[in-house]
CSV table of N, CA, C and O in Angstrom, one decimal:
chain,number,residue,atom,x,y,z
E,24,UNK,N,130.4,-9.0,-60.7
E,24,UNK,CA,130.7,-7.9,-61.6
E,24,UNK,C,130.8,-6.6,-60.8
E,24,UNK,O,130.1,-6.5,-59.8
E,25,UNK,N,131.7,-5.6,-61.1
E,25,UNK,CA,132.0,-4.8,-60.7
E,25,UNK,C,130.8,-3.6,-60.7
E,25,UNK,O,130.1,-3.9,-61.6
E,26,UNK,N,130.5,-2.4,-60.0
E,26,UNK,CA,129.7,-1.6,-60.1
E,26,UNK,C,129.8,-0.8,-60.9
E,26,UNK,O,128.9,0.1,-61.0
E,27,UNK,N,130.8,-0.8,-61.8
E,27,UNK,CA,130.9,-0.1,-62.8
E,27,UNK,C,130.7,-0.4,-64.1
E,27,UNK,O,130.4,0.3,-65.1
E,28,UNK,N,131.1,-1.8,-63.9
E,28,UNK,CA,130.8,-2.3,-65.2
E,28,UNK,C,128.8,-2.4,-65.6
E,28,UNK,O,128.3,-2.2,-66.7
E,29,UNK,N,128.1,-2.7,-64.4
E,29,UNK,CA,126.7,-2.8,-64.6
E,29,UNK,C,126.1,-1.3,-64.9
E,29,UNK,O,125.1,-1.0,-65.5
E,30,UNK,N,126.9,-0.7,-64.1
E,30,UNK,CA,126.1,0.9,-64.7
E,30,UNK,C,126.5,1.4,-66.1
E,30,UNK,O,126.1,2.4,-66.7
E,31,UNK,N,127.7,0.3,-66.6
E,31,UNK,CA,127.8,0.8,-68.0
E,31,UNK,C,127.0,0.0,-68.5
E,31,UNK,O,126.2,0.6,-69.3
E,32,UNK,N,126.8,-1.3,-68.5
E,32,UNK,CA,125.7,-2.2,-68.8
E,32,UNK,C,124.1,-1.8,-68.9
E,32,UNK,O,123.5,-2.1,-69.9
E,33,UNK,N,123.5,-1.1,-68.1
E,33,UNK,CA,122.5,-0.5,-67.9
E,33,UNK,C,122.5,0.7,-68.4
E,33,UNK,O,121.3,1.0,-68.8
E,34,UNK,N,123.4,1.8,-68.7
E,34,UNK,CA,123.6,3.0,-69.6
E,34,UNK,C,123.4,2.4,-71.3
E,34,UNK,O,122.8,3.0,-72.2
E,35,UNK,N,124.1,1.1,-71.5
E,35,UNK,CA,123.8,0.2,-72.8
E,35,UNK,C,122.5,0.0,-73.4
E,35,UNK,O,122.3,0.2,-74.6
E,36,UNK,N,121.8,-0.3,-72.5
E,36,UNK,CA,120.1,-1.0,-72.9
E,36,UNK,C,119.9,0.3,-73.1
E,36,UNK,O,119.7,0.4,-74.3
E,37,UNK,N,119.7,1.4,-72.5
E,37,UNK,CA,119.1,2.6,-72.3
E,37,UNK,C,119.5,3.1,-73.7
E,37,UNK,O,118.5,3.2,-74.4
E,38,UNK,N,120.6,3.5,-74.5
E,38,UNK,CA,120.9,4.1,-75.2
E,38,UNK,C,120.7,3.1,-77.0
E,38,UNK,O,120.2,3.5,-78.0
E,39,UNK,N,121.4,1.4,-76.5
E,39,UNK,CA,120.8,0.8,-77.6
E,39,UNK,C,119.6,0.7,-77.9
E,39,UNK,O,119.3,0.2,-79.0
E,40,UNK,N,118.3,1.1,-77.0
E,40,UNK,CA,117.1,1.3,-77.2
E,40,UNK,C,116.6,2.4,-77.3
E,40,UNK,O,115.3,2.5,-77.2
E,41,UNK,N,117.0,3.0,-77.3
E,41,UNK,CA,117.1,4.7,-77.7
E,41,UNK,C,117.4,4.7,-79.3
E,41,UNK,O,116.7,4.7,-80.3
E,42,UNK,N,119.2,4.9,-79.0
E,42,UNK,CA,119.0,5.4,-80.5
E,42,UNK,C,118.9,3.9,-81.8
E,42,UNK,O,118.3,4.0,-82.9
E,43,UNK,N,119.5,2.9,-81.6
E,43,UNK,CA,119.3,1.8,-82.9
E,43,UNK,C,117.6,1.3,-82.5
E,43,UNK,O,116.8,1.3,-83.4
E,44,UNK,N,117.2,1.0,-81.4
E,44,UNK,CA,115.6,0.6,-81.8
E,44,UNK,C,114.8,1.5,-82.1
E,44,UNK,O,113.9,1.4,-83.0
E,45,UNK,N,115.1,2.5,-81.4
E,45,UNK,CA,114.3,3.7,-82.0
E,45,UNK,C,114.7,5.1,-82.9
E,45,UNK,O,114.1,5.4,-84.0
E,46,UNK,N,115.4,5.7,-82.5
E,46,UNK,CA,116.0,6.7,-83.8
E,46,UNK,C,116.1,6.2,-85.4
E,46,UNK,O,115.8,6.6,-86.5
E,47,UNK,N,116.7,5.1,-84.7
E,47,UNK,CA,117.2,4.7,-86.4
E,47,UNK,C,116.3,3.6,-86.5
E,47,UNK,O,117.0,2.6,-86.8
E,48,UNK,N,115.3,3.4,-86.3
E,48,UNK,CA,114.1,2.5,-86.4
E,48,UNK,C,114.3,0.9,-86.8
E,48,UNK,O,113.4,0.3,-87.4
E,49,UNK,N,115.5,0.2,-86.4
E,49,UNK,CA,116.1,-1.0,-86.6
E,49,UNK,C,115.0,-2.2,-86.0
E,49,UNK,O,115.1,-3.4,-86.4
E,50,UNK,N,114.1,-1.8,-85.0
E,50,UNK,CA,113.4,-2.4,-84.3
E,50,UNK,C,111.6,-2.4,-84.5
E,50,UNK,O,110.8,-2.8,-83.7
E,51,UNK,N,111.3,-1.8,-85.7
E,51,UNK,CA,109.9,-1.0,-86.3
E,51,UNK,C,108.9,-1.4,-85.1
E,51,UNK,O,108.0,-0.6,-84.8
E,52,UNK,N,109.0,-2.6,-84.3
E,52,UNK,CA,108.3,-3.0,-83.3
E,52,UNK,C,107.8,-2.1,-82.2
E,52,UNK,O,106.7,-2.2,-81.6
E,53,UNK,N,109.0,-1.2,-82.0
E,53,UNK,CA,109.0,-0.2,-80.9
E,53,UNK,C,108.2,0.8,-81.4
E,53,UNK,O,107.7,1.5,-80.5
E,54,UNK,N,107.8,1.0,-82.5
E,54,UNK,CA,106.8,1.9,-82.9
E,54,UNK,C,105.8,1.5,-82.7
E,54,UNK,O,105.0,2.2,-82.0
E,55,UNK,N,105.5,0.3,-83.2
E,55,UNK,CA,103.9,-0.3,-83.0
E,55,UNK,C,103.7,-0.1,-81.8
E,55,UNK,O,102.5,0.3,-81.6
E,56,UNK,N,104.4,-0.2,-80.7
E,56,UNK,CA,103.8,-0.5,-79.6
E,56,UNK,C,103.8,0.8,-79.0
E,56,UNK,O,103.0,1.0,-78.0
E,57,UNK,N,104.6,1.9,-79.5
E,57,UNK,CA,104.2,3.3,-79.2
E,57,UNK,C,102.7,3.5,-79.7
E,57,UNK,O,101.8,3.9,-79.0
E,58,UNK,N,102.6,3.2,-81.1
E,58,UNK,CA,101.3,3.5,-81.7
E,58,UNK,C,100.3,3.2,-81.3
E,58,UNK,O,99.3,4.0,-81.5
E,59,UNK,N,100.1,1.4,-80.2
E,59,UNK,CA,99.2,1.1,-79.7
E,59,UNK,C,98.7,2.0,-78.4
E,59,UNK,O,97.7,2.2,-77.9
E,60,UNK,N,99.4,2.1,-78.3
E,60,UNK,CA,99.0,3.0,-76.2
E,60,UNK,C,98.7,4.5,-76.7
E,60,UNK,O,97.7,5.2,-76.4
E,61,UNK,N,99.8,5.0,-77.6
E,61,UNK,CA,99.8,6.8,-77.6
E,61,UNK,C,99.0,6.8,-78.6
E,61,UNK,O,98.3,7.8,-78.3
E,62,UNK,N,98.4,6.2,-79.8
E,62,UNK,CA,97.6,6.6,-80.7
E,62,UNK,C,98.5,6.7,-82.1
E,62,UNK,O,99.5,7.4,-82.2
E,63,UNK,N,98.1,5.9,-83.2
E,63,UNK,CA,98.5,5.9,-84.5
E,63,UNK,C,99.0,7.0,-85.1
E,63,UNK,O,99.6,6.7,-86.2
E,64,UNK,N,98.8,8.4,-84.7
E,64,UNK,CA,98.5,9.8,-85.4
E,64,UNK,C,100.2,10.3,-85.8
E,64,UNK,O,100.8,10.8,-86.7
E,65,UNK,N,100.6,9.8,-84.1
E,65,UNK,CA,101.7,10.7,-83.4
E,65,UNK,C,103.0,9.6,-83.7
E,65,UNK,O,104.2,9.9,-83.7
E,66,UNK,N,102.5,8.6,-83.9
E,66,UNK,CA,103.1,7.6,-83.1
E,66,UNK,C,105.1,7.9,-83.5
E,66,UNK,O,105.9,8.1,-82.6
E,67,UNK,N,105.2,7.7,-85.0
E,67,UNK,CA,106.7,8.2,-85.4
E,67,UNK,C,107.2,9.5,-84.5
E,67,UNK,O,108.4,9.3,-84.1
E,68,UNK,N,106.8,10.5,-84.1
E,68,UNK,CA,107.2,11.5,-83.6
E,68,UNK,C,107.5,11.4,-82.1
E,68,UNK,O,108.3,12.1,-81.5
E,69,UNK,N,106.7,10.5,-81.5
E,69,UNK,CA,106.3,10.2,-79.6
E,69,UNK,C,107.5,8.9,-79.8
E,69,UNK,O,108.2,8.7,-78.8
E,70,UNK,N,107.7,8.1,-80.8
E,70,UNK,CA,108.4,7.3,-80.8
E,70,UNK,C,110.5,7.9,-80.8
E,70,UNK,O,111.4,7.7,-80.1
E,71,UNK,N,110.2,8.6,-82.0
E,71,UNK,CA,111.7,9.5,-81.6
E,71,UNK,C,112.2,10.4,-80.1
E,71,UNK,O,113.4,10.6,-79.6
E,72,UNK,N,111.1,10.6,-79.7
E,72,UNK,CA,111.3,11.9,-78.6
E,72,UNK,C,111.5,10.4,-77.2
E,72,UNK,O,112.3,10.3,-76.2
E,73,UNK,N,110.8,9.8,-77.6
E,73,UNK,CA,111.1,8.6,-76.2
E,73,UNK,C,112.5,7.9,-76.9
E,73,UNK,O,113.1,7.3,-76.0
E,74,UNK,N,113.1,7.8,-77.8
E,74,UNK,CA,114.4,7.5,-78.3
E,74,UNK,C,115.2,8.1,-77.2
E,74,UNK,O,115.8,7.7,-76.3
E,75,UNK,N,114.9,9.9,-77.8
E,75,UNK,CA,115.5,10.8,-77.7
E,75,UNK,C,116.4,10.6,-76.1
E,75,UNK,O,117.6,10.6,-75.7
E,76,UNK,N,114.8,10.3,-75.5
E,76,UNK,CA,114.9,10.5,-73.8
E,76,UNK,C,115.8,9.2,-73.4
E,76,UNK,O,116.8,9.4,-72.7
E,77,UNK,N,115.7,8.1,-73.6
E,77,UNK,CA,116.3,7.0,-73.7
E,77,UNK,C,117.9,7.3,-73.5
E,77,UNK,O,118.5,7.2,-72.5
E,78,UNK,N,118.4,7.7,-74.7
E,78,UNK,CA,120.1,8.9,-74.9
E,78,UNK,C,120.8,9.4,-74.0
E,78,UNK,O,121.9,9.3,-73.4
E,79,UNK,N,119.5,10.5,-73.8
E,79,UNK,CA,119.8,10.9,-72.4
E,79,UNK,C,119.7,10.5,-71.1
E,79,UNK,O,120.2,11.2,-70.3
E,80,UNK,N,119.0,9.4,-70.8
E,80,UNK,CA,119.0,9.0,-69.8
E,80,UNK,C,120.4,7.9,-69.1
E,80,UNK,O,120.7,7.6,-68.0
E,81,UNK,N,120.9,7.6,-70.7
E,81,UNK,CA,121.8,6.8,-70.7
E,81,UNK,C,123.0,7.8,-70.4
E,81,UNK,O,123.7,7.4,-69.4
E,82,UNK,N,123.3,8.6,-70.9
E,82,UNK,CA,124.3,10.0,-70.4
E,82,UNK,C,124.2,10.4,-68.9
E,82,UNK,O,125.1,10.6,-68.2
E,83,UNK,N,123.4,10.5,-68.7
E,83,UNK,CA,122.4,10.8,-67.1
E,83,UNK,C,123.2,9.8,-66.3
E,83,UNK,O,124.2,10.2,-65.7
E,84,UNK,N,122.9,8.0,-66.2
E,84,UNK,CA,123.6,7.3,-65.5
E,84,UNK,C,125.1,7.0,-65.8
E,84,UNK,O,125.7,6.3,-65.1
E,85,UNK,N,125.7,7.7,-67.4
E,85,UNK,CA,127.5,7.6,-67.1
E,85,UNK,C,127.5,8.7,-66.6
E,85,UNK,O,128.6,8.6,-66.0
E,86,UNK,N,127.1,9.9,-66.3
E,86,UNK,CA,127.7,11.1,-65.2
E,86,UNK,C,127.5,10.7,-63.9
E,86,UNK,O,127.9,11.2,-62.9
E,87,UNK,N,126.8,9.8,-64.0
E,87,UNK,CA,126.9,10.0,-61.7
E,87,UNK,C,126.2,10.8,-61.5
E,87,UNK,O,125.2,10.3,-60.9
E,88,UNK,N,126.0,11.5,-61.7
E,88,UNK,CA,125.1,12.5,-60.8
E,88,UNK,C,123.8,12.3,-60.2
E,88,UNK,O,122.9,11.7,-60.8
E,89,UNK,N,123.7,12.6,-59.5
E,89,UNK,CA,122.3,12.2,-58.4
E,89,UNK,C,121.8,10.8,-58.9
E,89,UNK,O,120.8,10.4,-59.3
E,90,UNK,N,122.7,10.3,-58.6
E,90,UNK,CA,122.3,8.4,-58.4
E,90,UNK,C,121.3,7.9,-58.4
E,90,UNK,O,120.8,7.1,-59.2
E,91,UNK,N,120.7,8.5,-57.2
E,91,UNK,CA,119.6,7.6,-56.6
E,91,UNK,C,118.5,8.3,-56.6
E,91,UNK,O,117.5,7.8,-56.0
E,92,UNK,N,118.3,9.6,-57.1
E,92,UNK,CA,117.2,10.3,-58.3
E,92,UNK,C,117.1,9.7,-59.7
E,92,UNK,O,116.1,9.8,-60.4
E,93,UNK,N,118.1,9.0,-60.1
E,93,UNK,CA,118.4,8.7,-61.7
E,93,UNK,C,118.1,7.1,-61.2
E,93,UNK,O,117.7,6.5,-62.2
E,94,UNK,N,118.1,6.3,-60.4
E,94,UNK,CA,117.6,4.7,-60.7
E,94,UNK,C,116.3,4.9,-60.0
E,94,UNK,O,115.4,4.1,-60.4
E,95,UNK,N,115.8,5.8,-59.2
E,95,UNK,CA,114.1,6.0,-58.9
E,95,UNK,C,113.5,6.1,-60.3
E,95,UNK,O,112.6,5.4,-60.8
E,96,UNK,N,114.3,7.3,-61.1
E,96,UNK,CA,113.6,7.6,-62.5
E,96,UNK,C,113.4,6.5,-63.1
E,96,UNK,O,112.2,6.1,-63.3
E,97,UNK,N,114.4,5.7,-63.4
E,97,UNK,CA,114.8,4.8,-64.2
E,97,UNK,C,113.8,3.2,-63.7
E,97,UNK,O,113.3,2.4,-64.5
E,98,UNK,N,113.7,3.3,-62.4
E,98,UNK,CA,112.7,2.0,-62.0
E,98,UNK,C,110.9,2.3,-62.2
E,98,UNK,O,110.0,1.4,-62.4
E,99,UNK,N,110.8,4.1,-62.0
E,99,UNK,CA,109.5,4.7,-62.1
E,99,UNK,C,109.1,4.0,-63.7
E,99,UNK,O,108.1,3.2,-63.9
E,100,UNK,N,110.1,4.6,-64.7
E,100,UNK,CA,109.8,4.5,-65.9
E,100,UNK,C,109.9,3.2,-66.4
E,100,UNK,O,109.7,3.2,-67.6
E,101,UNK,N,110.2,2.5,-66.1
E,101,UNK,CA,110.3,0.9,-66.6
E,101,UNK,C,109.3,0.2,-65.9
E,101,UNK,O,109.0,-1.0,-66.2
E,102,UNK,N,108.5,0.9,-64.9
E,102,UNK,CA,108.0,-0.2,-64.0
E,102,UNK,C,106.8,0.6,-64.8
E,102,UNK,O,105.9,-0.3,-64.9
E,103,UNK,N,106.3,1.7,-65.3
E,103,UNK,CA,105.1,2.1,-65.6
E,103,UNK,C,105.2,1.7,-67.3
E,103,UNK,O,104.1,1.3,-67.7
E,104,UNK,N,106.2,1.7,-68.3
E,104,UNK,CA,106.1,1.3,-69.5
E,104,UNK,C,105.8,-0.4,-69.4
E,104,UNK,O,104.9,-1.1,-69.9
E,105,UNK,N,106.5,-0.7,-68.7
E,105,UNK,CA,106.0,-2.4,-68.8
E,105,UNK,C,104.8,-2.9,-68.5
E,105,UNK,O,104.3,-3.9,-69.1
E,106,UNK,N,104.3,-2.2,-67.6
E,106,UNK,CA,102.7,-2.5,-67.4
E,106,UNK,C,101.7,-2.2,-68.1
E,106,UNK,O,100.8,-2.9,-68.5
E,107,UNK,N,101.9,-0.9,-68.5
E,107,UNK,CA,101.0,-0.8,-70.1
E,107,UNK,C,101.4,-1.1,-71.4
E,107,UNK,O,100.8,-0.6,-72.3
E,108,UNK,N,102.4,-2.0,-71.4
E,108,UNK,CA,102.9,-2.9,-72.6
E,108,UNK,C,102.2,-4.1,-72.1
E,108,UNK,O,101.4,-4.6,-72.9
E,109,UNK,N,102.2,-4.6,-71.4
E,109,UNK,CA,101.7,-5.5,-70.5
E,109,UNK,C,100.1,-6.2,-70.7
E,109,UNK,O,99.6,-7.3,-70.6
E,110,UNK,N,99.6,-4.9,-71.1
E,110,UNK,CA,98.3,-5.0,-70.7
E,110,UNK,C,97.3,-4.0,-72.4
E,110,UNK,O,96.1,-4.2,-72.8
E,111,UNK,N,98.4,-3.1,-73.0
E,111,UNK,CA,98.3,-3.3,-74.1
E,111,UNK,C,98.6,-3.4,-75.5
E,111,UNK,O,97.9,-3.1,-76.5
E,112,UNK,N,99.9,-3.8,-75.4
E,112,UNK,CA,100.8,-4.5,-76.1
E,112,UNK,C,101.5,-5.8,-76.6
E,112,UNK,O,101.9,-6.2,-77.6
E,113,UNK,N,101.3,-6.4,-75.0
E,113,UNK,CA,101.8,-7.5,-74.8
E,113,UNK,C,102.4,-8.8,-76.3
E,113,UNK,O,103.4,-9.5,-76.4
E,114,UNK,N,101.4,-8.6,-77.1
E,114,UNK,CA,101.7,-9.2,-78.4
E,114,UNK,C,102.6,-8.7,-79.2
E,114,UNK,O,103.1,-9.4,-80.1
E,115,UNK,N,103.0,-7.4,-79.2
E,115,UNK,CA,103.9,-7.2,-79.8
E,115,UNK,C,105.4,-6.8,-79.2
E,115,UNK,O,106.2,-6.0,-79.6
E,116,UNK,N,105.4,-7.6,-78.2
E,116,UNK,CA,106.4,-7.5,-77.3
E,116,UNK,C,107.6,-9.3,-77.5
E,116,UNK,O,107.4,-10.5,-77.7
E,117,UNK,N,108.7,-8.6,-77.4
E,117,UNK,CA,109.7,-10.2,-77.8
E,117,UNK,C,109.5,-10.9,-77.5
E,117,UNK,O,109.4,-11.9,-78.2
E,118,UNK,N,109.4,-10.9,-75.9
E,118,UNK,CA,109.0,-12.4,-74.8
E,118,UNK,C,107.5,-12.6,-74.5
E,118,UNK,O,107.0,-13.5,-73.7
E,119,UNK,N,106.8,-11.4,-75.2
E,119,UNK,CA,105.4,-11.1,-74.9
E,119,UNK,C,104.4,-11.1,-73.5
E,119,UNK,O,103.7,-10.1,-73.5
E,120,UNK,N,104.2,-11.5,-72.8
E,120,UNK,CA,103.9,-11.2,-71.0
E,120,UNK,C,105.2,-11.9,-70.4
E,120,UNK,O,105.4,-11.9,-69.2
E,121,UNK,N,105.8,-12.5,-71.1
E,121,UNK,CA,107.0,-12.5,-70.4
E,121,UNK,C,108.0,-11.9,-70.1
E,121,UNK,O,109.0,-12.2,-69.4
E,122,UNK,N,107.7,-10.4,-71.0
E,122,UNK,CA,108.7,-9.5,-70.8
E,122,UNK,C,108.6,-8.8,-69.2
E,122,UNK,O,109.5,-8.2,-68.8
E,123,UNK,N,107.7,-8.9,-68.6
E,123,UNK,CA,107.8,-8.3,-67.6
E,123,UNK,C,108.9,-8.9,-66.3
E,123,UNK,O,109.3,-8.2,-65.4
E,124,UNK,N,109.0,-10.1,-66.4
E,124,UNK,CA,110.1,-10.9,-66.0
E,124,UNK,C,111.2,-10.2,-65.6
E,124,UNK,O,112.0,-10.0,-64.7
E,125,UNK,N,111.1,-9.7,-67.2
E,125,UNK,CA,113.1,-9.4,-67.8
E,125,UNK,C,112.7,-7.9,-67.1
E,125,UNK,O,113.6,-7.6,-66.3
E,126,UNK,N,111.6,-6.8,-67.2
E,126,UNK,CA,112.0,-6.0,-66.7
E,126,UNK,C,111.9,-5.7,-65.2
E,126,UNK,O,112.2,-4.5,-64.9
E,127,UNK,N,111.6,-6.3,-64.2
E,127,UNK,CA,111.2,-6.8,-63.4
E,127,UNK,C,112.9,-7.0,-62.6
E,127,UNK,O,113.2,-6.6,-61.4
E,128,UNK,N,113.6,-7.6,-63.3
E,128,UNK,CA,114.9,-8.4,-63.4
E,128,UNK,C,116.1,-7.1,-63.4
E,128,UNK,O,116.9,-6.6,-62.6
E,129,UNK,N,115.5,-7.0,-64.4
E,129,UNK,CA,116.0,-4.9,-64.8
E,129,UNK,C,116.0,-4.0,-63.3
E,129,UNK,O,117.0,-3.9,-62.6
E,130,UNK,N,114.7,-3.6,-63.2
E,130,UNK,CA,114.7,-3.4,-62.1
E,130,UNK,C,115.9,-3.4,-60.6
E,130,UNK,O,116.6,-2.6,-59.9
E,131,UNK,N,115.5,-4.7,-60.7
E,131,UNK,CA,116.0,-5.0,-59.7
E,131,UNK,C,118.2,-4.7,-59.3
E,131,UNK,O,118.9,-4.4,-58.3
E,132,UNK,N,118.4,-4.9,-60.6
E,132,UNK,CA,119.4,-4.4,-61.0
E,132,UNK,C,119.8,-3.3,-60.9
E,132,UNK,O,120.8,-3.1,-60.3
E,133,UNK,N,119.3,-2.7,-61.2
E,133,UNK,CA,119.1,-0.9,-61.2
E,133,UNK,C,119.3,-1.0,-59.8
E,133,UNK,O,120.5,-0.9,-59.4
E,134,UNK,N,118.2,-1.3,-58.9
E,134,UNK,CA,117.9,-0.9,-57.5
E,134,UNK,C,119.2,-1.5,-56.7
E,134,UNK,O,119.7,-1.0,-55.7
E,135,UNK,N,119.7,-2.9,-57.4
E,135,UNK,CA,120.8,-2.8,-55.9
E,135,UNK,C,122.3,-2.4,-56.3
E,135,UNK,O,123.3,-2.3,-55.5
E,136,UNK,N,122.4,-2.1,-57.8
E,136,UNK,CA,123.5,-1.2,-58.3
E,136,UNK,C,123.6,-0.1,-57.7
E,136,UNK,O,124.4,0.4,-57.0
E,137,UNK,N,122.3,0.5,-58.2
E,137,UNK,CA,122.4,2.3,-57.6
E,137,UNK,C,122.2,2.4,-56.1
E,137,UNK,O,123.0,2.5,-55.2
E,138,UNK,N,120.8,2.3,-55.9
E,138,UNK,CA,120.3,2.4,-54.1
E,138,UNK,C,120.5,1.7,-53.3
E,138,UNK,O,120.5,2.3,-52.2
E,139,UNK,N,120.6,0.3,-53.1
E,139,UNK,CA,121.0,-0.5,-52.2
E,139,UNK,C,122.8,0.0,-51.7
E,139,UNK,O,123.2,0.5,-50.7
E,140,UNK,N,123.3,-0.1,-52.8
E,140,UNK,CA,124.6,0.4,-52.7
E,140,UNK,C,125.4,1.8,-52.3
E,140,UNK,O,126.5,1.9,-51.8
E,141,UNK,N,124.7,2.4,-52.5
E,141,UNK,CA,124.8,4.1,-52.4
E,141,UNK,C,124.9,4.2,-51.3
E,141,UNK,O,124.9,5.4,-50.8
């Protein structure tokens, strides 16, 4: 696959989990598992604003711009949400400790799309 097609691929996840799992709450799962780590109180509101960021982050990697600041972000934040889903979510997760696999997989993707390449 072409390098362009994967960074639109990866701009995909970012934004389909952004705004349909979370904005428009198609996924109610993603809340719970906000709820479990951040606290029940907040959880609807910490769950939009991480939508929110998700959106933009997905806009972030279709501009180009600083590449290989935006897949550091992008591996920082996936490698630190997955471990405390990991460890306190894990059951409410699709593949449940198996998700770390997939993001793990993610990762890696990210890293030889954007920085290996760059």
């Amino acid at each position: 696959m072409s390098h362009k097609i994967i960074t639109i691929f990866i701009a995909l996840v970012w934004f389909i989990n952004g705004a349909i799992c979370k904005l428009l709450n198609y996924v109610p799962r993603h809340q719970k598992i906000v709820a479990r780590i951040l606290g029940e109180q907040h959880a609807g509101l910490f769950t939009i604003f991480i939508g929110a960021a998700e959106i933009i982050m997905a806009f972030w990697i279709i501009s180009g711009r600083y590449i290989q600041l935006n897949c550091w972000t992008q591996i920082i934040i996936i490698a630190i949400m997955n471990i405390l889903e990991f460890f306190m979510a894990s059951d409410l997760l699709l593949w449940k400790r198996f998700n770390l696999v997939f993001a793990f997989l993610f990762i890696l993707l990210i890293y030889f799309n954007g920085i290996y390449k760059a």
